[in-house]
Structures are given as structure tokens and as C-alpha cells.
């Protein structure tokens, strides 16, 4: 497995634990970390043995406290557009990844950190975690997909409020808004909870899981007819070996052994 400066990788069976590892800067996303993230996600796409991913932050304080503000002074009108497009592209790779990616939010998820968590398929947070889009404090707006994904997750009114006030919210409120799937009381419960959910998902037929991700993402793609995508995806599942195995296992009253074929 490749090694990186700002990201550490740990394999636990079929699950890859990806840890953003710049705790002295609250795991802020500098250009290098973003590029490393792109490579890691590409590896997840490419490696059959990886069936699920947990994304978390090093230390107990932050998941990711945003894009690295110290690099902002270099941005020009032209380079800032490229910067946003690059971040959007990497986060869209996460969102479209055929394998489930769970954000284990261990602390601050601010700006690009909240956007990163929202690009993941599910979010588990420790109770002390804080979420927010504080970009307006700097005179900018979310640029890595946050205006779109926050609105998708919490609805227009609350998304506008969070982005225009820059207010931070705690994990319980984030859960009540639909921004977070589950909240755990302590840091020690965070990764086990994420692992338990991934274990459940990765025991299902991988092609079916991939198709569910595609179909749900299609809801938000204005150029796509989600019902057509669903019918196509359903037929892709039906020609798979795993579909035959799933039905056979049901009639034989045993647990299905899916192969991802
Ligand atoms: N970019 C770069 N560095 C960051 C950072 C970011 N987004 N967020 C935190 N850091 C750095 C701080 O500069 C500090 O570095 P230093 O020790 O070399 O000075 C270190 O991380 C610790 O942060 P600090 O601010 O001292 O911690 P705190 O507990 O007082 O405050 C936060 C925590 C999260 C409230 C505060 O760091 C913050 O507001 N960060 C920026 C959040 C943000 O606006 N994100 C969106 C960016 S678009």
C-alpha cells in the first residue's frame, strides 16, 4: 500500500481506514492532502479487495477544520476557480465511489471538513463533534460542493441559515437535521460503530450496493432520469451471479455468500 505524508492508511480485513493526519493544523486540507486524498480514493476504486472505507481525523479535536487557510493568500480569481473545481472533483469521486464510505467525525467538521463528511455516504459523529460552514467569516462561500450537499441533506431553509450565519452546531443537532446518521457518546465508540455499519453493508451483494449509491446520487443529477437509472441498475443486479446466489440461499434457508460478480 502506498504511503502518504498527511494521510495514514490501515487495512482491517476488507475495510480501509483512512485517517487525515495533520493534527497540529486540525487536519486542515492543504493542496498536498487533497492530492493524497485523490490517490487514496482512486486506490479504493481500483482495488477489488477493498469493500468499504472509514474516513476519520487524527487526534481527538478535529475531523477536518476546513481547507488550509494559510494557502488562501496565493489564490487569484483564476486559480481559485480551479481550486474549487479540484476539490469538487475529489469529493464527487468520494460520493460516486461504488464502495461505501463512512465519515467517522471525531471533532470539528468545519468548512471543507463538513463538505468532506457530506460527500461520504454515511456520517457517524462523536457527541462532542461540531459541524459548520464558517466560510462567510472569511468573505468566501463553501467551494467543495457544500452549498449543494448541505441543501440536499438538511433542506433549503436550514442550509441557508447555517451558511449565512456561520453558526456551528453540535452532533445531536446535526443528527436531528439529517446531517448525521448516528451519534456515539465517546471517541472509543466511534470507529467500532462505523465498522459495525460497514460490516453489515459489506456482507450484502457488492453490485447491489454500488447500484443503490448510483440510483440515490441520480436523484440529484439534473441530467439523469433517476427512474431509468433505477430500472437499468435493477437489470444489472438481475444478471449478476450474486442475485442467483441470493435467491438460492433464501430458498435453502442459509446465509448468502456473495462474490461481487
Ligand atoms: N487552516 C489552516 N490552519 C488551521 C485551520 C485551517 N482551516 N484550522 C485550524 N488551523 C490551525 C491553527 O492555525 C492553529 O495552528 P497554529 O498552532 O500553528 O497557530 C492550529 O490549527 C490549532 O487551531 P486553533 O485555532 O489554535 O485551535 P482552537 O481550539 O483555538 O480553535 C477552531 C479551533 C476550529 C475553532 C479554529 O481553529 C478555527 O476557527 N479554524 C478555522 C475554521 C474555518 O474557518 N474553516 C473553514 C476554512 S474555509
Coordinates of N, CA and C in Angstrom, one line a residue, residues 43-128:
X43 N -7.4 4.5 -5.4 CA -7.0 3.1 -4.9 C -8.2 2.3 -4.5
X44 N -9.1 3.0 -3.8 CA -10.4 2.4 -3.4 C -11.2 1.9 -4.6
X45 N -11.2 2.7 -5.6 CA -11.9 2.3 -6.9 C -11.3 1.1 -7.5
X46 N -9.9 1.1 -7.5 CA -9.2 0.1 -8.3 C -9.0 -1.2 -7.6
X47 N -9.0 -1.2 -6.2 CA -8.6 -2.5 -5.5 C -9.8 -3.3 -5.1
X48 N -10.0 -4.4 -5.8 CA -11.2 -5.2 -5.5 C -11.3 -5.6 -4.1
X49 N -10.1 -5.9 -3.4 CA -10.2 -6.4 -2.0 C -10.7 -5.3 -1.0
X50 N -10.7 -4.1 -1.4 CA -11.3 -3.0 -0.5 C -12.8 -3.0 -0.8
X51 N -13.6 -3.2 0.3 CA -15.1 -3.3 0.1 C -15.8 -2.1 0.8
X52 N -15.0 -1.4 1.6 CA -15.6 -0.3 2.4 C -14.5 0.6 3.0
X53 N -14.9 1.8 3.3 CA -13.9 2.8 3.8 C -14.4 3.6 5.0
X54 N -13.6 3.8 6.0 CA -13.9 4.7 7.0 C -12.9 5.9 6.9
X55 N -13.5 7.1 6.9 CA -12.7 8.3 6.8 C -12.8 9.0 8.2
X56 N -11.6 9.3 8.8 CA -11.6 10.0 10.1 C -10.5 10.9 10.2
X57 N -10.4 11.7 11.3 CA -9.3 12.6 11.5 C -8.4 12.1 12.7
X58 N -7.1 12.5 12.6 CA -6.2 12.1 13.7 C -6.4 13.0 14.9
X59 N -6.2 12.5 16.1 CA -6.4 13.3 17.3 C -7.9 13.3 17.7
X60 N -8.1 14.0 18.9 CA -9.5 14.0 19.4 C -10.2 15.3 19.1
X61 N -9.5 16.2 18.5 CA -10.0 17.6 18.5 C -10.8 17.8 17.1
X62 N -10.2 17.3 16.1 CA -10.8 17.7 14.8 C -10.9 16.5 13.8
X63 N -12.0 16.5 13.1 CA -12.1 15.6 11.9 C -11.3 16.3 10.8
X64 N -11.8 17.5 10.4 CA -11.1 18.4 9.5 C -11.6 19.8 9.7
X65 N -10.7 20.7 10.1 CA -11.2 22.1 10.4 C -11.2 23.0 9.1
X66 N -11.3 22.3 8.0 CA -11.5 23.1 6.7 C -10.4 23.0 5.8
X67 N -10.5 23.7 4.7 CA -9.4 23.9 3.8 C -8.3 24.7 4.5
X68 N -7.1 24.5 4.1 CA -6.0 25.2 4.8 C -5.9 26.7 4.5
X69 N -6.3 27.5 5.5 CA -6.4 28.9 5.2 C -5.1 29.6 4.9
X70 N -4.0 28.9 5.4 CA -2.7 29.5 5.2 C -2.3 29.5 3.7
X71 N -3.0 28.7 2.9 CA -2.7 28.7 1.4 C -3.6 29.6 0.6
X72 N -4.6 30.3 1.3 CA -5.6 31.1 0.7 C -5.0 32.4 0.0
X73 N -3.9 32.9 0.7 CA -3.4 34.2 0.2 C -2.8 34.0 -1.3
X74 N -2.5 32.8 -1.7 CA -2.0 32.6 -3.0 C -3.1 32.6 -4.1
X75 N -4.3 32.5 -3.6 CA -5.4 32.3 -4.6 C -5.7 33.6 -5.4
X76 N -5.9 33.4 -6.7 CA -6.3 34.5 -7.6 C -7.7 34.2 -8.1
X77 N -8.3 35.1 -8.9 CA -9.6 34.8 -9.4 C -9.6 33.5 -10.3
X78 N -8.5 33.4 -11.0 CA -8.4 32.2 -11.9 C -8.1 30.9 -11.1
X79 N -7.1 31.0 -10.3 CA -6.6 29.8 -9.5 C -7.7 29.4 -8.5
X80 N -8.5 30.3 -8.0 CA -9.5 29.9 -7.0 C -10.6 29.1 -7.6
X81 N -10.9 29.4 -8.9 CA -11.9 28.6 -9.6 C -11.4 27.1 -9.7
X82 N -10.1 27.1 -10.2 CA -9.5 25.7 -10.3 C -9.5 25.0 -9.0
X83 N -9.1 25.8 -7.9 CA -9.1 25.2 -6.6 C -10.4 24.6 -6.2
X84 N -11.5 25.3 -6.4 CA -12.8 24.8 -6.1 C -13.2 23.6 -7.0
X85 N -12.9 23.7 -8.3 CA -13.2 22.6 -9.2 C -12.5 21.3 -8.8
X86 N -11.2 21.5 -8.4 CA -10.4 20.4 -8.0 C -11.0 19.7 -6.7
X87 N -11.3 20.5 -5.7 CA -11.9 20.0 -4.5 C -13.2 19.3 -4.8
X88 N -14.0 19.9 -5.7 CA -15.3 19.3 -6.0 C -15.1 18.0 -6.7
X89 N -14.1 17.9 -7.6 CA -13.9 16.7 -8.3 C -13.5 15.5 -7.4
X90 N -12.7 15.8 -6.4 CA -12.2 14.8 -5.5 C -13.4 14.3 -4.6
X91 N -14.2 15.3 -4.1 CA -15.3 14.9 -3.3 C -16.4 14.2 -4.0
X92 N -16.5 14.5 -5.3 CA -17.5 13.8 -6.2 C -17.0 12.4 -6.4
X93 N -15.7 12.2 -6.5 CA -15.2 10.8 -6.6 C -15.6 10.0 -5.3
X94 N -15.6 10.7 -4.2 CA -16.0 10.0 -2.9 C -17.5 9.7 -3.0
X95 N -18.3 10.7 -3.4 CA -19.7 10.5 -3.5 C -20.1 9.4 -4.5
X96 N -19.4 9.3 -5.6 CA -19.7 8.3 -6.6 C -19.0 7.0 -6.4
X97 N -18.2 6.9 -5.4 CA -17.4 5.7 -5.2 C -18.4 4.5 -5.1
X98 N -18.1 3.4 -5.8 CA -19.0 2.2 -5.8 C -19.0 1.5 -4.4
X99 N -18.0 1.8 -3.6 CA -17.9 1.1 -2.3 C -18.3 2.1 -1.2
X100 N -19.0 1.6 -0.1 CA -19.5 2.6 0.9 C -18.4 3.3 1.6
X101 N -18.5 4.6 1.8 CA -17.5 5.4 2.5 C -18.3 6.0 3.7
X102 N -17.8 5.8 4.9 CA -18.4 6.3 6.1 C -17.5 7.3 6.8
X103 N -18.0 8.5 7.0 CA -17.2 9.5 7.8 C -17.4 9.3 9.3
X104 N -16.3 9.1 10.0 CA -16.3 8.9 11.4 C -15.8 10.3 12.0
X105 N -16.8 11.1 12.3 CA -16.5 12.5 12.6 C -16.1 12.6 14.1
X106 N -14.8 12.8 14.4 CA -14.3 12.7 15.7 C -14.1 14.1 16.4
X107 N -14.5 15.2 15.7 CA -14.3 16.5 16.3 C -14.8 17.5 15.3
X108 N -14.1 18.7 15.2 CA -14.6 19.8 14.3 C -14.7 19.2 12.9
X109 N -15.8 19.5 12.3 CA -16.0 19.2 10.8 C -16.5 20.6 10.3
X110 N -15.5 21.4 9.9 CA -15.8 22.8 9.5 C -15.4 23.0 8.1
X111 N -16.2 23.9 7.4 CA -15.8 24.2 6.0 C -15.6 23.0 5.2
X112 N -14.4 22.9 4.6 CA -14.1 21.7 3.7 C -14.3 20.4 4.5
X113 N -14.2 20.5 5.8 CA -14.3 19.2 6.6 C -15.8 18.8 6.7
X114 N -16.7 19.7 6.8 CA -18.1 19.4 6.8 C -18.4 18.9 5.4
X115 N -17.9 19.6 4.4 CA -18.1 19.2 3.0 C -17.6 17.8 2.7
X116 N -16.4 17.5 3.3 CA -15.9 16.1 3.1 C -16.8 15.1 3.7
X117 N -17.2 15.4 4.9 CA -18.2 14.4 5.6 C -19.4 14.3 4.8
X118 N -19.9 15.4 4.2 CA -21.2 15.3 3.5 C -21.0 14.5 2.1
X119 N -19.8 14.5 1.6 CA -19.6 13.7 0.4 C -19.5 12.2 0.6
X120 N -19.3 11.9 1.9 CA -19.3 10.4 2.2 C -20.8 9.9 2.2
X121 N -20.9 8.6 2.2 CA -22.3 8.0 2.1 C -23.0 8.1 3.4
X122 N -22.3 7.9 4.5 CA -22.9 8.0 5.8 C -22.0 8.8 6.8
X123 N -22.6 9.3 7.8 CA -21.8 10.1 8.8 C -22.1 9.6 10.2
X124 N -21.1 9.2 11.0 CA -21.2 8.8 12.4 C -20.4 9.9 13.1
X125 N -21.0 10.4 14.2 CA -20.2 11.5 14.9 C -20.2 11.2 16.4
X126 N -19.1 11.6 17.0 CA -19.0 11.6 18.4 C -19.8 12.8 18.9
X127 N -20.4 12.7 20.1 CA -21.3 13.7 20.6 C -20.6 15.1 20.7
X128 N -19.3 15.2 20.9 CA -18.7 16.5 21.1 C -18.3 17.1 19.7

